[in-house]
Amino acid sequence: MRWRGRRMSDNVEDQTGSGGGMGFPMGGGRLPIGGKGGMGCGTLVIVIVLALVFGVDPMQLLGGLSQQGGVPTQQQAPSATPGEGQGCERSDLHRFSCTVLADTEDTWNKIFKQSGQDYPEPTLVFYAGQGQSGCGTAQSATGPFYCPADQKIYIDTSFFDQLEKQLGAGGDFAQAYVIAHEVGHHVQTITGLSNELRQQQARVSKAEGNALQVKMELQADCYAGLWARTVQQQLEPGDIEEALTAANAIGDDRLQRQSQGYVVPDSFTHGTSAQRMAWFKRGYETGDPNRCDTFSAREL
């Protein structure tokens, strides 16, 4: 992706070096794992990372949502250095992340303006090893995630090395897909869809709740594809393939088969590899947020 020399977002905070925290509070909605032979700690970490980054809504794992589907209560986060792209200059990867965030701002500001609405831009928070969010403690093992309580995206950029080395999903556009997906969750939050989903999940069975979560995640994939269409002039050969490779690598069916040797469709919370790729492509090919309505789609 051609990104150098372009605008970086000012909606950035830097917690790098702040450390602290009380450990990662695991709540409901865990990604089903296991199997006869069990699994090693390394595999467990990978699965949990991918559950947060590309699948399970972080509030389920962070334990910040009540059993009744209520709105999470924001926890006090440590002071971070806010505004003016703080942290963007730490490395090329940080600069790239800030540039991608700026691109998503342009995309969603335009879409919201067409509807006569303002787009409240999310904040990107960099941390290393451990940090604090409005949803609780953030740790590098959990990967990037969006916190609805403070409307911020949390990233330890070392995760992208894991994405490439452990799952073969390398390339800068695979990283851009991660960020754009999390921004998609922000859009769902500020439009009220996330809260509506939680209320619906509180009234149905676990399997039905998982099916609703799949629709949520696939819509975020579609939104990521929509964003990719808006930056077509900046794309290089192979960029879209990098995003699709990442989407394929983190499908529920593939992850479960790798970790436990079989799949349990009722436990899916992400969508299959085929679904994730298909919805990213739908967003990319149409550029229309209305075509990202996974909740009305018959194929789901």
mmCIF file of N, CA and C in Angstrom, residues 160-207:
data_model
loop_
_atom_site.group_PDB
_atom_site.id
_atom_site.type_symbol
_atom_site.label_atom_id
_atom_site.label_comp_id
_atom_site.label_asym_id
_atom_site.label_seq_id
_atom_site.Cartn_x
_atom_site.Cartn_y
_atom_site.Cartn_z
ATOM 1 N N PHE A 160 1.439 -7.855 14.959
ATOM 2 C CA PHE A 160 1.508 -8.065 13.526
ATOM 3 C C PHE A 160 2.624 -9.041 13.138
ATOM 4 N N ASP A 161 3.660 -9.124 13.973
ATOM 5 C CA ASP A 161 4.695 -10.137 13.742
ATOM 6 C C ASP A 161 4.118 -11.532 13.951
ATOM 7 N N GLN A 162 3.271 -11.687 14.963
ATOM 8 C CA GLN A 162 2.628 -12.976 15.210
ATOM 9 C C GLN A 162 1.697 -13.345 14.056
ATOM 10 N N LEU A 163 0.977 -12.364 13.567
ATOM 11 C CA LEU A 163 0.043 -12.596 12.482
ATOM 12 C C LEU A 163 0.765 -13.158 11.267
ATOM 13 N N GLU A 164 1.946 -12.627 11.004
ATOM 14 C CA GLU A 164 2.703 -13.080 9.832
ATOM 15 C C GLU A 164 3.410 -14.404 10.091
ATOM 16 N N LYS A 165 4.112 -14.508 11.209
ATOM 17 C CA LYS A 165 4.958 -15.675 11.447
ATOM 18 C C LYS A 165 4.177 -16.920 11.849
ATOM 19 N N GLN A 166 3.088 -16.749 12.589
ATOM 20 C CA GLN A 166 2.361 -17.900 13.107
ATOM 21 C C GLN A 166 1.187 -18.314 12.229
ATOM 22 N N LEU A 167 0.676 -17.369 11.443
ATOM 23 C CA LEU A 167 -0.488 -17.701 10.619
ATOM 24 C C LEU A 167 -0.283 -17.425 9.141
ATOM 25 N N GLY A 168 0.882 -16.939 8.782
ATOM 26 C CA GLY A 168 1.174 -16.720 7.375
ATOM 27 C C GLY A 168 0.368 -15.610 6.741
ATOM 28 N N ALA A 169 -0.126 -14.676 7.563
ATOM 29 C CA ALA A 169 -0.928 -13.561 7.042
ATOM 30 C C ALA A 169 -0.111 -12.283 7.170
ATOM 31 N N GLY A 170 0.913 -12.163 6.332
ATOM 32 C CA GLY A 170 1.792 -11.012 6.378
ATOM 33 C C GLY A 170 1.388 -9.941 5.386
ATOM 34 N N GLY A 171 2.164 -8.869 5.368
ATOM 35 C CA GLY A 171 1.915 -7.781 4.441
ATOM 36 C C GLY A 171 1.225 -6.610 5.112
ATOM 37 N N ASP A 172 1.516 -5.409 4.623
ATOM 38 C CA ASP A 172 0.952 -4.239 5.281
ATOM 39 C C ASP A 172 -0.564 -4.163 5.145
ATOM 40 N N PHE A 173 -1.125 -4.726 4.072
ATOM 41 C CA PHE A 173 -2.571 -4.604 3.937
ATOM 42 C C PHE A 173 -3.322 -5.587 4.825
ATOM 43 N N ALA A 174 -2.672 -6.655 5.220
ATOM 44 C CA ALA A 174 -3.258 -7.523 6.248
ATOM 45 C C ALA A 174 -3.368 -6.753 7.557
ATOM 46 N N GLN A 175 -2.350 -5.946 7.844
ATOM 47 C CA GLN A 175 -2.380 -5.111 9.043
ATOM 48 C C GLN A 175 -3.457 -4.035 8.932
ATOM 49 N N ALA A 176 -3.586 -3.453 7.741
ATOM 50 C CA ALA A 176 -4.616 -2.440 7.523
ATOM 51 C C ALA A 176 -6.005 -3.029 7.722
ATOM 52 N N TYR A 177 -6.190 -4.274 7.294
ATOM 53 C CA TYR A 177 -7.466 -4.968 7.466
ATOM 54 C C TYR A 177 -7.829 -5.086 8.938
ATOM 55 N N VAL A 178 -6.843 -5.380 9.770
ATOM 56 C CA VAL A 178 -7.080 -5.485 11.210
ATOM 57 C C VAL A 178 -7.635 -4.166 11.752
ATOM 58 N N ILE A 179 -6.980 -3.066 11.404
ATOM 59 C CA ILE A 179 -7.395 -1.756 11.907
ATOM 60 C C ILE A 179 -8.772 -1.386 11.380
ATOM 61 N N ALA A 180 -8.993 -1.592 10.072
ATOM 62 C CA ALA A 180 -10.280 -1.239 9.467
ATOM 63 C C ALA A 180 -11.416 -2.071 10.051
ATOM 64 N N HIS A 181 -11.145 -3.330 10.391
ATOM 65 C CA HIS A 181 -12.144 -4.184 11.032
ATOM 66 C C HIS A 181 -12.544 -3.618 12.395
ATOM 67 N N GLU A 182 -11.552 -3.202 13.189
ATOM 68 C CA GLU A 182 -11.847 -2.641 14.499
ATOM 69 C C GLU A 182 -12.613 -1.327 14.375
ATOM 70 N N VAL A 183 -12.281 -0.530 13.363
ATOM 71 C CA VAL A 183 -13.044 0.694 13.112
ATOM 72 C C VAL A 183 -14.490 0.334 12.773
ATOM 73 N N GLY A 184 -14.681 -0.790 12.087
ATOM 74 C CA GLY A 184 -16.033 -1.258 11.795
ATOM 75 C C GLY A 184 -16.832 -1.485 13.062
ATOM 76 N N HIS A 185 -16.197 -2.010 14.098
ATOM 77 C CA HIS A 185 -16.878 -2.184 15.385
ATOM 78 C C HIS A 185 -17.222 -0.825 16.014
ATOM 79 N N HIS A 186 -16.383 0.160 15.778
ATOM 80 C CA HIS A 186 -16.693 1.500 16.265
ATOM 81 C C HIS A 186 -17.962 2.025 15.598
ATOM 82 N N VAL A 187 -18.064 1.828 14.292
ATOM 83 C CA VAL A 187 -19.260 2.267 13.567
ATOM 84 C C VAL A 187 -20.501 1.580 14.134
ATOM 85 N N GLN A 188 -20.386 0.299 14.423
ATOM 86 C CA GLN A 188 -21.513 -0.437 14.997
ATOM 87 C C GLN A 188 -21.897 0.108 16.372
ATOM 88 N N THR A 189 -20.912 0.562 17.123
ATOM 89 C CA THR A 189 -21.181 1.088 18.459
ATOM 90 C C THR A 189 -21.871 2.444 18.395
ATOM 91 N N ILE A 190 -21.362 3.353 17.590
ATOM 92 C CA ILE A 190 -21.917 4.713 17.587
ATOM 93 C C ILE A 190 -23.276 4.768 16.890
ATOM 94 N N THR A 191 -23.597 3.769 16.091
ATOM 95 C CA THR A 191 -24.928 3.724 15.476
ATOM 96 C C THR A 191 -25.941 2.998 16.345
ATOM 97 N N GLY A 192 -25.490 2.446 17.471
ATOM 98 C CA GLY A 192 -26.392 1.767 18.395
ATOM 99 C C GLY A 192 -26.595 0.292 18.099
ATOM 100 N N LEU A 193 -25.989 -0.209 17.040
ATOM 101 C CA LEU A 193 -26.189 -1.607 16.674
ATOM 102 C C LEU A 193 -25.606 -2.556 17.710
ATOM 103 N N SER A 194 -24.441 -2.236 18.244
ATOM 104 C CA SER A 194 -23.801 -3.123 19.221
ATOM 105 C C SER A 194 -24.678 -3.327 20.446
ATOM 106 N N ASN A 195 -25.222 -2.250 20.973
ATOM 107 C CA ASN A 195 -26.071 -2.362 22.159
ATOM 108 C C ASN A 195 -27.347 -3.139 21.848
ATOM 109 N N GLU A 196 -27.900 -2.906 20.670
ATOM 110 C CA GLU A 196 -29.097 -3.642 20.266
ATOM 111 C C GLU A 196 -28.810 -5.137 20.181
ATOM 112 N N LEU A 197 -27.636 -5.482 19.665
ATOM 113 C CA LEU A 197 -27.260 -6.886 19.559
ATOM 114 C C LEU A 197 -27.153 -7.525 20.931
ATOM 115 N N ARG A 198 -26.540 -6.828 21.880
ATOM 116 C CA ARG A 198 -26.375 -7.376 23.227
ATOM 117 C C ARG A 198 -27.733 -7.650 23.868
ATOM 118 N N GLN A 199 -28.667 -6.757 23.627
ATOM 119 C CA GLN A 199 -29.997 -6.954 24.187
ATOM 120 C C GLN A 199 -30.672 -8.173 23.563
ATOM 121 N N GLN A 200 -30.482 -8.369 22.269
ATOM 122 C CA GLN A 200 -31.043 -9.544 21.609
ATOM 123 C C GLN A 200 -30.390 -10.821 22.124
ATOM 124 N N GLN A 201 -29.063 -10.793 22.306
ATOM 125 C CA GLN A 201 -28.358 -11.979 22.779
ATOM 126 C C GLN A 201 -28.815 -12.395 24.172
ATOM 127 N N ALA A 202 -29.216 -11.426 24.983
ATOM 128 C CA ALA A 202 -29.664 -11.742 26.339
ATOM 129 C C ALA A 202 -30.987 -12.490 26.346
ATOM 130 N N ARG A 203 -31.697 -12.474 25.217
ATOM 131 C CA ARG A 203 -33.027 -13.086 25.162
ATOM 132 C C ARG A 203 -33.046 -14.425 24.427
ATOM 133 N N VAL A 204 -31.913 -14.852 23.914
ATOM 134 C CA VAL A 204 -31.897 -16.078 23.108
ATOM 135 C C VAL A 204 -30.908 -17.084 23.681
ATOM 136 N N SER A 205 -30.877 -18.263 23.092
ATOM 137 C CA SER A 205 -29.956 -19.309 23.535
ATOM 138 C C SER A 205 -28.518 -18.939 23.181
ATOM 139 N N LYS A 206 -27.596 -19.690 23.736
ATOM 140 C CA LYS A 206 -26.186 -19.429 23.468
ATOM 141 C C LYS A 206 -25.868 -19.614 21.989
ATOM 142 N N ALA A 207 -26.395 -20.668 21.383
ATOM 143 C CA ALA A 207 -26.139 -20.908 19.967
ATOM 144 C C ALA A 207 -26.701 -19.784 19.104
#
